[in-house]
Amino acid sequence: MCGICGIYNASSKETASRAIIERMTRLMTHRGPDDNGLHLDGPLGLGFARLSIIDLDGSHQPMCNETGEIWLVFNGEIWNYQALRRELEKKGHRFRTKGDSETILHAYEEYGTDCVAHLHGMFGFAIWDSCRQRLFLARDRAGKKPLYYTCVDGNFIFASEIKALLGHPHVRREPDVQALADFLSIRYVPAPATLFANIYKIRPGHWLLYEHGTIRETCYWDYTFSRTEQRSIEEYIQNIKQHIYRAVEERMIADVPVGALLSGGVDSSIISGVMSRLSRHKVETFAVGFDHPDYSELPYARLVADHFGTNHHELLVQSSDLTRYWPQLTWHRDEPVSEPSDLGIYLVSKLARQYVKVVLSGEGGDELFAGYPKYIVDWMARYYQLLPMTIRNSMIMPLLEHLPYSMRKLKQAARNLSEPAPERWMSWFGIFNGHFKESLLANEVKQCIDLDASRQFKSWLAANPQCDDLSAMLYLDTKIWLPDNLLMKGDKMTMAASLELRVPLLDHQLIEYAATIPSQSKIRPFQAKYLLKQTFADFLPAPILTRKKMGFNVPTGIWFREGQRGIITRLLLSERLRQRGYFNNRFIASMVRDHLEGRTNYQAQLFTLASLELWFRVFIDSPDLTIPNGSVEDLLNEEKSLEARISQL
């Protein structure tokens, strides 16, 4: 895993700036502390920061072909590089290194832009073709590795992280107001947009060509939910197991120690268990818990670790850790911290990095095999909609209002069961929706944006118009929720600790196979992830299969009412936030008051707003791009001291 960056100005006769490339690369040192490199070719400049995983002494980048005409910077891993290498050698290609990076160069020589179809892996790379005077960029199918770009003053600029783009002196640090509104609704920004104006993500499964001053982005991979003949459960189980064992084995390939992140949930337990079966040594596993017993999964993680005999390591996160690390998390994330679970991933990654350089995790199991409770609730919508409206309004809705906050998602979903898809699906992860969002935003902002964040989902659904509702939800989550939130979070938080993250369950062949399985085989009434659990029923400890799904929840509601309430008040009721002009500040003040007095639990909303305000202070207000050293309180105190000094001038 690495950090890559580059600049190209097709209309300039000046040599690309070495100082700018070096600065962009330094801003990603955490992604690659082992090595760095730079290549200049007239108006083209490439930068590289390396975390050495395979071919530790070779594979220095930027890397060129034999003639020096084609140059590569590459972040990620190619799982089939050895087989692809043999194929290319038969065609006459000669290799100088033992790693996977050079395979991409020769594949491009042989297949051109179609080379991505031959690559099985996780990647974000850029190729400079000096003969054609063009840049070719590509991102892996599932979006495991990030890749951003911008065009400004004739410069095409790309990087693995946004902060590296901001290291170019011509790139402005300005918020995108439409993206800001979308973030408030769903807590992330769907590709290709980012929260920065004029900075974009390359979509998963896409490549981009920059040639003659123009950009062309093309989709090279997608999948559909084909209507295949129903097979037996036994056949599905056998094939799923084969795919997962193959995917895990491929992702254990490394010249450095490999471990696993273990939450104690079904997916991470499967990964840890399969690794234990395939490894000749004890697997190192890592878990994180929180200082409130209702939010800690450590007992389940220990159960799995004991069951498979792993070398298990764990840590406990305290409430003070949130405000201590929040500014740094924001800097590493490039965008606001979408959920407080970033904290746990970051800290457990720092723990893991003391023992290993690579970890496997279980992301993707819920999205491929219908593991979230929302899938069950939505499946029930067809029956709910058969009830007369009078019964829904007079009996069911009043009962739902008395459910505790811990069942808030059920309440949200039930309120929207009468709505058409995808509007009702928005209710599951929406933070500020409908009238709530209108009350929050300033009038000037509402006049220049589209308040309906569901437009993002409708455009994706058009690609699979024949899907049943469950398949459509799984498709949306795989194409948007995973790459733009979960995988982005996983990449940025593990890379902050110089740790490589691999996700076997998002192997593209497994994704394609899961899409051929009919919905009725994936779930049962009140049984999410039915098929995947059946596949490993004799493999995992029984309590793991029957436990209630927790997700990676963090007790922010408790923290905000207790030790951290002053921080939230100072952030959200600050003069600086008021002067930004994006929000109805009276509405924010009423939310803070109602939450602190216990009348309403606004923990998700307050965390989202506080994260956004911190992002403004770290990236928009700050005079430079250095990582914040202190806590939120330190940041606020420094600003207060600075404002006092300015007022005395």
XYZ file of C-alpha atoms in Angstrom:
649
model
C 0.000 0.000 0.000
C 1.298 3.373 -0.944
C 0.573 6.979 -1.759
C 0.795 8.211 -5.341
C 0.510 11.649 -6.914
C 1.211 13.476 -10.141
C 0.916 16.653 -12.207
C 0.584 17.118 -15.958
C 0.157 20.343 -17.912
C -0.224 19.517 -21.598
C -0.029 23.137 -22.708
C 3.041 24.092 -20.681
C 6.630 24.031 -21.883
C 7.971 24.314 -18.353
C 9.248 21.332 -16.402
C 6.943 20.139 -13.632
C 7.963 21.485 -10.236
C 10.071 19.081 -8.193
C 9.263 21.065 -5.037
C 5.510 20.705 -5.560
C 5.732 16.953 -6.216
C 7.901 16.525 -3.129
C 5.433 18.487 -1.005
C 2.469 16.456 -2.276
C 4.353 13.237 -1.541
C 5.352 14.356 1.970
C 1.697 14.939 2.829
C 1.181 11.179 2.316
C 4.258 9.908 4.162
C 2.007 7.901 6.503
C 0.858 5.869 3.487
C 4.423 4.980 2.572
C 7.137 5.488 5.194
C 9.505 2.862 3.735
C 10.554 4.512 0.476
C 9.762 7.406 -1.829
C 10.474 8.364 -5.405
C 9.971 11.048 -8.017
C 10.037 11.256 -11.811
C 9.978 14.389 -13.976
C 9.425 14.388 -17.732
C 8.880 17.897 -19.028
C 5.448 19.066 -17.856
C 4.811 15.668 -16.213
C 5.730 14.893 -12.609
C 5.079 11.710 -10.603
C 5.516 11.153 -6.865
C 5.432 7.992 -4.772
C 5.534 7.024 -1.074
C 5.890 3.284 -0.441
C 4.791 0.845 2.235
C 6.787 -2.257 1.274
C 4.702 -5.465 1.327
C 5.883 -7.605 -1.626
C 9.400 -7.649 -3.153
C 10.713 -5.552 -0.281
C 14.075 -4.674 -1.824
C 12.840 -4.205 -5.389
C 9.838 -2.597 -7.088
C 10.967 0.983 -6.474
C 8.586 3.536 -7.969
C 7.972 5.474 -10.121
C 8.743 2.466 -12.333
C 9.331 2.437 -16.082
C 9.317 -0.144 -18.846
C 12.481 -1.269 -20.643
C 12.504 1.696 -23.024
C 11.703 4.343 -20.410
C 8.650 5.429 -22.413
C 5.972 4.238 -19.966
C 5.999 5.131 -16.260
C 3.877 3.808 -13.396
C 2.902 4.849 -9.876
C 0.753 2.211 -8.183
C -1.042 1.888 -4.847
C -2.411 -1.526 -3.902
C -1.882 -5.204 -4.614
C -2.496 -7.470 -7.627
C -3.493 -10.948 -6.444
C -3.067 -12.737 -9.792
C 0.252 -11.105 -10.659
C 2.197 -14.365 -10.793
C -0.214 -16.016 -13.250
C -0.443 -12.809 -15.281
C 3.336 -12.547 -15.308
C 3.657 -16.055 -16.764
C 1.081 -15.182 -19.427
C 2.948 -12.011 -20.379
C 6.319 -13.775 -20.424
C 4.912 -16.220 -22.982
C 4.094 -13.183 -25.126
C 7.720 -12.037 -24.977
C 7.740 -9.618 -22.039
C 10.827 -9.603 -19.822
C 10.633 -8.738 -16.114
C 13.305 -7.101 -13.949
C 11.595 -7.328 -10.525
C 9.751 -9.959 -8.493
C 6.762 -7.837 -7.439
C 3.305 -7.126 -8.774
C 3.899 -3.505 -9.838
C 5.849 -4.353 -12.975
C 3.038 -6.664 -14.075
C 0.793 -3.623 -14.568
C 3.372 -1.969 -16.841
C 3.655 -4.991 -19.111
C -0.108 -5.560 -19.086
C -0.565 -1.978 -20.296
C 2.043 -2.526 -23.018
C 0.184 -5.639 -24.150
C -3.463 -4.688 -23.697
C -3.566 -0.880 -23.470
C -6.462 0.473 -21.428
C -7.991 -3.026 -21.390
C -5.211 -4.079 -19.013
C -7.521 -3.433 -16.049
C -9.728 -6.346 -17.113
C -6.747 -8.649 -16.514
C -5.944 -7.317 -13.032
C -7.463 -9.016 -9.988
C -6.747 -6.931 -6.946
C -7.145 -3.668 -5.103
C -5.545 -0.711 -6.790
C -5.359 2.915 -7.722
C -2.644 3.608 -10.276
C -1.496 6.083 -12.907
C 0.475 5.373 -16.085
C 2.296 8.059 -18.057
C 2.544 7.070 -21.723
C 5.138 9.470 -23.121
C 4.702 8.299 -26.724
C 0.999 9.109 -26.690
C 1.457 12.019 -24.264
C -1.369 10.816 -22.039
C -2.122 9.832 -18.468
C -4.079 6.662 -17.767
C -5.570 6.282 -14.263
C -7.595 3.367 -12.910
C -9.325 2.306 -9.716
C -10.213 -1.231 -8.621
C -13.659 -2.739 -9.117
C -14.976 -2.395 -5.561
C -13.301 0.923 -4.738
C -10.949 -0.379 -2.065
C -8.182 2.075 -2.985
C -8.927 5.800 -3.345
C -7.859 8.007 -6.248
C -8.677 11.715 -6.582
C -8.075 14.322 -9.260
C -8.650 17.952 -10.166
C -8.014 20.278 -13.102
C -6.883 23.830 -12.407
C -5.062 26.418 -14.527
C -4.290 23.840 -17.197
C -2.887 21.346 -14.684
C -4.300 17.847 -14.308
C -3.414 16.804 -10.750
C -4.067 13.429 -9.090
C -3.296 11.754 -5.758
C -4.286 8.979 -3.358
C -5.456 11.569 -0.834
C -7.107 14.963 -1.166
C -4.592 16.677 1.109
C -1.885 15.898 -1.442
C -3.910 17.708 -4.117
C -4.255 20.643 -1.737
C -0.474 20.672 -1.519
C -0.420 22.105 -5.037
C -0.427 25.913 -4.732
C -3.078 26.373 -7.446
C -5.679 24.103 -5.805
C -8.169 26.055 -3.728
C -9.560 24.830 -0.423
C -13.251 25.573 -0.922
C -16.315 23.543 0.122
C -18.781 22.199 -2.421
C -22.171 23.334 -1.082
C -24.171 20.589 -2.818
C -21.799 17.943 -1.470
C -22.110 19.512 1.979
C -25.896 19.120 1.822
C -25.567 15.503 0.690
C -23.125 14.781 3.516
C -25.670 16.052 6.032
C -28.213 13.580 4.650
C -26.134 10.422 4.381
C -22.827 11.210 6.192
C -20.667 10.710 3.120
C -20.337 12.157 -0.373
C -21.082 9.775 -3.280
C -18.553 9.655 -6.115
C -17.510 11.414 -8.220
C -17.984 14.417 -5.911
C -16.046 15.234 -2.758
C -16.671 17.872 -0.121
C -14.109 20.070 -1.881
C -15.228 22.096 -4.890
C -13.630 20.936 -8.157
C -11.990 17.861 -6.590
C -13.317 14.482 -7.689
C -12.996 10.764 -7.025
C -12.528 8.283 -9.826
C -15.478 5.910 -9.491
C -14.880 2.269 -8.545
C -14.513 0.035 -11.584
C -13.614 2.996 -13.809
C -10.549 4.189 -15.643
C -9.743 7.747 -16.671
C -7.773 8.987 -19.649
C -6.325 12.510 -19.725
C -5.218 13.272 -23.263
C -4.902 16.509 -25.259
C -6.327 18.479 -22.342
C -9.551 16.453 -22.114
C -10.815 13.885 -19.600
C -12.558 10.652 -20.550
C -13.800 8.358 -17.783
C -15.019 4.865 -18.681
C -16.625 2.051 -16.675
C -14.715 -1.192 -17.207
C -16.572 -3.369 -14.665
C -20.048 -3.703 -13.236
C -22.267 -6.592 -12.254
C -25.931 -7.470 -12.544
C -28.346 -9.607 -10.561
C -29.026 -12.200 -13.227
C -32.171 -14.292 -13.156
C -30.638 -17.758 -12.880
C -32.251 -21.077 -12.129
C -32.660 -21.762 -8.410
C -29.946 -24.093 -7.125
C -29.849 -26.131 -3.958
C -28.704 -24.521 -0.726
C -25.952 -27.149 -0.560
C -24.569 -26.021 -3.937
C -24.593 -22.376 -2.893
C -22.833 -23.243 0.363
C -20.116 -25.224 -1.400
C -19.430 -22.478 -3.954
C -19.452 -19.642 -1.407
C -17.007 -21.537 0.775
C -14.673 -22.155 -2.175
C -14.733 -18.494 -3.190
C -14.023 -17.273 0.346
C -11.182 -19.720 0.990
C -9.595 -18.739 -2.338
C -10.021 -15.017 -1.667
C -8.531 -15.255 1.831
C -5.593 -17.356 0.641
C -4.782 -14.825 -2.100
C -4.862 -11.968 0.396
C -2.482 -13.716 2.758
C 0.296 -13.398 0.164
C 2.944 -11.022 1.519
C 6.613 -10.794 2.404
C 5.687 -9.296 5.796
C 3.527 -10.485 8.746
C -0.259 -10.600 8.166
C -3.021 -10.461 10.818
C -6.772 -9.897 11.095
C -9.121 -7.308 12.564
C -11.603 -9.268 14.683
C -14.801 -7.646 15.934
C -16.555 -10.840 16.999
C -19.174 -10.439 14.285
C -19.903 -13.125 11.699
C -17.820 -11.681 8.858
C -14.584 -10.926 10.718
C -14.908 -14.267 12.541
C -15.109 -16.098 9.205
C -12.001 -14.307 7.947
C -10.033 -14.989 11.150
C -11.111 -18.620 11.152
C -10.260 -19.281 7.510
C -6.874 -17.615 7.995
C -6.240 -19.920 10.954
C -7.063 -22.962 8.829
C -4.794 -21.838 5.991
C -1.845 -20.557 8.025
C 1.035 -22.656 9.303
C 1.412 -20.253 12.221
C -0.898 -18.740 14.792
C -2.799 -15.809 13.341
C -2.470 -12.431 15.067
C -5.944 -10.962 15.729
C -6.825 -7.483 16.964
C -9.997 -6.171 18.601
C -11.232 -2.904 20.088
C -13.859 -2.227 22.746
C -15.328 0.816 24.454
C -15.594 1.962 28.050
C -19.317 1.235 28.170
C -20.300 -2.474 28.341
C -23.359 -2.087 26.099
C -21.096 -0.992 23.239
C -18.249 -3.475 23.590
C -17.906 -6.620 21.480
C -14.694 -7.761 23.134
C -16.235 -10.862 24.775
C -17.299 -12.153 21.343
C -13.892 -11.410 19.835
C -12.223 -13.342 22.673
C -14.576 -16.275 22.095
C -13.577 -16.466 18.422
C -9.885 -16.016 19.211
C -10.017 -18.879 21.721
C -11.996 -21.053 19.289
C -9.377 -20.722 16.544
C -6.339 -20.409 18.809
C -5.114 -17.021 17.604
C -2.631 -14.700 19.276
C -5.183 -12.147 20.359
C -4.621 -8.469 21.175
C -7.174 -5.875 22.245
C -7.565 -2.365 23.570
C -10.242 -0.320 25.306
C -11.211 3.112 23.972
C -12.044 5.812 26.523
C -14.395 8.745 26.038
C -11.456 11.156 26.208
C -9.902 9.461 23.163
C -12.568 10.912 20.879
C -11.690 14.548 21.497
C -7.999 13.675 21.783
C -7.770 12.194 18.276
C -10.694 13.821 16.439
C -8.614 16.552 14.693
C -6.043 13.989 13.510
C -8.776 11.631 12.301
C -10.292 14.491 10.306
C -6.927 15.278 8.724
C -6.365 11.650 7.758
C -9.919 11.195 6.473
C -9.726 14.328 4.215
C -13.447 14.712 4.752
C -15.445 14.940 7.997
C -15.304 11.827 10.159
C -18.567 10.226 9.068
C -19.033 8.035 12.126
C -17.251 7.792 15.479
C -16.230 4.227 14.604
C -13.290 5.812 12.750
C -11.732 6.254 16.192
C -11.816 2.546 17.002
C -10.426 1.531 13.609
C -7.603 4.058 13.900
C -6.575 2.971 17.404
C -6.791 -0.763 16.712
C -4.733 -0.162 13.547
C -2.029 1.501 15.623
C -2.092 -1.531 17.914
C -1.915 -3.974 14.999
C 0.988 -2.106 13.391
C 3.139 -3.049 16.383
C 2.877 -6.704 15.311
C 2.015 -6.883 11.592
C 2.106 -4.785 8.442
C -1.057 -6.183 6.803
C -4.503 -7.011 8.201
C -7.555 -8.694 6.698
C -11.066 -7.635 7.702
C -14.674 -8.623 7.053
C -16.138 -5.668 5.133
C -18.578 -6.710 2.439
C -20.351 -9.636 4.058
C -23.418 -7.602 4.985
C -23.702 -6.018 1.547
C -23.291 -9.261 -0.417
C -25.367 -11.561 1.775
C -27.995 -9.214 3.278
C -26.697 -8.887 6.821
C -28.178 -5.573 7.941
C -31.543 -5.547 9.765
C -32.809 -3.007 7.218
C -32.999 -5.765 4.602
C -35.414 -7.744 6.763
C -37.505 -4.678 7.574
C -37.740 -3.708 3.924
C -38.677 -7.259 2.973
C -41.610 -6.884 5.381
C -42.705 -3.655 3.677
C -44.702 -5.556 1.072
C -46.904 -6.976 3.827
C -47.077 -3.742 5.795
C -48.359 -1.907 2.745
C -51.316 -4.311 2.580
C -52.626 -2.997 5.910
C -55.314 -0.286 5.793
C -53.913 3.190 6.425
C -56.215 3.628 9.431
C -54.623 0.658 11.214
C -51.113 1.886 10.423
C -51.789 5.384 11.762
C -53.953 4.546 14.773
C -52.250 1.407 16.104
C -48.795 0.693 14.720
C -47.231 4.147 14.583
C -48.175 5.062 18.198
C -46.554 1.815 19.384
C -43.364 2.577 17.479
C -43.030 5.978 19.132
C -42.553 4.255 22.502
C -39.597 2.158 21.337
C -36.238 3.050 22.973
C -33.530 5.024 21.176
C -31.539 1.836 20.621
C -34.254 0.852 18.122
C -34.219 4.226 16.346
C -33.432 2.705 12.953
C -36.456 0.440 13.206
C -38.603 3.459 14.050
C -37.151 5.399 11.130
C -37.714 2.560 8.708
C -41.262 1.868 9.889
C -42.241 5.510 9.422
C -41.223 5.223 5.783
C -42.504 1.755 4.897
C -45.335 3.303 2.922
C -42.913 5.285 0.759
C -41.659 4.017 -2.614
C -38.076 2.875 -3.047
C -35.476 4.373 -2.807
C -37.052 7.053 -0.596
C -37.807 4.550 2.150
C -34.265 3.174 1.958
C -32.926 6.651 2.668
C -34.614 6.466 6.064
C -32.080 3.878 7.208
C -28.978 5.992 6.961
C -30.425 9.476 6.676
C -29.322 11.937 9.364
C -30.896 15.200 8.233
C -33.773 14.446 5.886
C -36.950 16.165 4.777
C -38.167 18.986 7.012
C -35.289 18.346 9.437
C -32.775 19.233 6.733
C -34.797 22.237 5.599
C -34.897 23.547 9.168
C -31.136 23.154 9.524
C -29.935 24.884 6.364
C -29.865 28.634 5.825
C -32.285 29.990 3.232
C -29.452 31.132 0.964
C -28.085 27.585 0.860
C -31.446 25.937 0.152
C -31.930 28.155 -2.889
C -28.819 26.855 -4.660
C -28.899 23.102 -3.959
C -30.986 20.002 -4.555
C -32.315 18.913 -1.156
C -33.157 15.406 -2.389
C -30.116 13.204 -1.730
C -31.968 10.152 -3.077
C -31.192 11.326 -6.631
C -27.792 9.648 -6.191
C -29.459 6.285 -5.661
C -31.985 6.624 -8.462
C -29.245 7.045 -11.047
C -27.571 3.799 -9.924
C -30.856 1.898 -9.881
C -31.346 2.748 -13.540
C -28.450 0.371 -14.266
C -30.407 -2.580 -12.807
C -34.070 -1.818 -13.562
C -35.200 -5.454 -13.287
C -33.866 -6.026 -9.750
C -36.140 -7.091 -6.934
C -36.053 -4.722 -3.968
C -33.509 -6.692 -1.923
C -31.109 -7.014 -4.850
C -31.484 -3.299 -5.566
C -30.603 -2.443 -1.961
C -27.571 -4.735 -2.039
C -26.444 -3.187 -5.321
C -26.735 0.358 -3.978
C -24.849 -0.510 -0.817
C -22.069 -2.201 -2.782
C -21.725 0.609 -5.323
C -22.138 3.650 -3.031
C -22.206 2.937 0.721
C -19.184 0.620 0.670
C -16.680 2.556 -1.478
C -17.674 6.063 -0.397
C -17.993 5.341 3.318
C -16.876 1.995 4.769
C -13.955 1.282 2.442
C -12.842 4.906 2.438
C -12.894 4.858 6.234
C -10.988 1.577 6.350
C -8.314 2.744 3.938
C -7.736 6.146 5.534
C -7.734 4.946 9.158
C -5.439 1.958 8.576
C -3.114 3.971 6.351
C -2.907 6.598 9.090
C -1.093 3.872 11.040
C 0.931 2.738 7.973
C -1.042 -0.515 7.946
C -2.357 -2.241 4.813
C -6.004 -3.375 4.873
C -7.296 -6.227 2.692
C -10.951 -7.240 2.353
C -11.427 -10.796 0.983
C -15.246 -10.723 0.964
C -15.136 -8.013 -1.709
C -13.261 -10.203 -4.152
C -14.931 -9.317 -7.453
C -15.526 -12.956 -8.398
C -17.342 -13.481 -5.095
C -19.392 -10.325 -5.725
C -20.396 -11.631 -9.154
C -21.290 -15.065 -7.779
C -23.336 -13.663 -4.886
C -25.356 -11.664 -7.418
C -26.488 -14.910 -9.090
C -28.053 -16.207 -5.853
C -31.795 -15.434 -5.615
C -32.868 -13.123 -2.810
C -35.058 -15.750 -1.171
C -31.956 -17.889 -0.590
C -29.990 -15.097 1.113
C -32.459 -14.254 3.878
C -35.346 -15.821 5.728
C -38.130 -14.143 7.733
C -36.351 -12.412 10.638
C -33.033 -14.061 9.657
C -30.552 -11.721 8.007
C -27.467 -13.210 6.329
C -29.116 -16.630 6.441
C -27.095 -18.239 3.640
C -23.677 -17.050 4.799
C -24.392 -18.225 8.337
C -25.484 -21.615 7.000
C -22.253 -21.825 5.013
C -20.171 -21.577 8.199
C -22.652 -23.062 10.693
C -20.285 -25.907 11.631
C -17.239 -23.659 11.616
C -18.011 -20.731 13.921
C -18.913 -20.838 17.633
C -22.698 -21.028 18.033
C -23.002 -17.741 20.000
C -21.451 -15.854 17.065
C -24.126 -17.145 14.705
C -27.042 -16.351 17.009
C -25.901 -13.072 18.594
C -27.613 -9.774 17.874
C -25.842 -7.647 15.288
C -24.214 -4.642 16.951
C -22.291 -3.011 14.159
C -19.369 -0.875 15.258
C -21.267 1.460 17.549
C -19.572 4.029 19.760
C -21.273 5.492 22.871
C -21.165 9.095 21.645
C -24.588 9.893 23.099
C -23.311 9.047 26.578
C -19.974 10.779 26.000
C -21.656 13.951 24.729
C -23.874 14.176 27.821
C -21.008 13.474 30.188
C -17.346 14.401 29.777
C -17.509 15.809 26.241
C -20.558 18.077 26.467
C -18.448 21.230 26.726
C -16.596 20.401 23.512
C -19.806 19.955 21.540
C -21.221 23.209 22.879
C -18.081 25.160 22.007
C -17.991 23.751 18.479
C -21.649 24.045 17.531
C -22.471 27.310 19.274
C -19.278 29.051 18.179
C -19.168 32.397 16.441
C -17.052 30.842 13.720
C -19.761 28.334 12.782
C -22.392 31.071 12.878
C -20.424 33.240 10.482
C -20.056 30.487 7.896
C -23.625 31.200 6.838
C -24.611 27.640 5.955
C -26.956 26.916 8.855
C -29.938 28.119 10.854
C -27.981 28.680 14.053
C -31.068 28.953 16.254
C -32.099 25.481 15.148
C -28.655 24.091 16.030
C -28.822 25.755 19.453
C -32.202 24.147 20.135
C -30.831 20.714 19.153
C -27.859 21.087 21.490
C -30.088 22.212 24.353
C -32.637 19.414 23.872
C -29.894 16.781 23.705
C -27.951 17.959 26.754
C -31.142 18.209 28.803
C -32.132 14.664 27.784
C -35.352 15.563 25.967
C -34.207 14.146 22.611
C -31.247 12.019 21.575
C -29.527 13.874 18.750
C -26.199 12.067 19.061
C -25.925 11.222 15.336
C -26.940 14.715 14.234
C -24.646 16.498 16.687
C -21.711 14.265 15.817
C -22.271 14.932 12.107
C -22.390 18.708 12.608
C -19.396 18.717 14.948
C -17.397 16.636 12.465
C -18.262 19.045 9.696
C -17.213 22.054 11.784
C -13.915 20.368 12.669
C -13.325 19.677 8.977
C -13.802 23.372 8.243
C -11.253 24.284 10.907
C -8.682 21.691 9.835
C -8.897 22.156 6.053
C -10.620 25.454 5.233
C -9.620 27.774 8.095
C -6.110 26.487 8.814
C -3.300 28.439 7.123
C -1.386 25.246 6.310
C -1.908 21.509 5.810
C 0.093 20.116 8.723
C -1.574 17.450 10.821
C -3.117 18.852 14.042
C -1.031 17.850 17.039
C -3.509 18.321 19.871
C -7.048 17.492 20.917
C -10.244 19.309 20.003
C -9.905 21.294 23.218
C -6.328 22.257 22.331
C -7.501 23.383 18.908
C -10.278 25.498 20.378
C -7.981 27.025 23.007
C -5.339 27.900 20.415
C -7.944 29.626 18.264
C -9.310 31.527 21.250
C -5.792 32.683 22.155
C -5.094 33.726 18.557
C -8.355 35.676 18.333
C -7.503 37.458 21.590
C -4.079 38.470 20.260
C -5.584 39.727 17.007
C -8.145 41.824 18.885
C -5.297 43.577 20.737
C -3.563 44.684 17.540
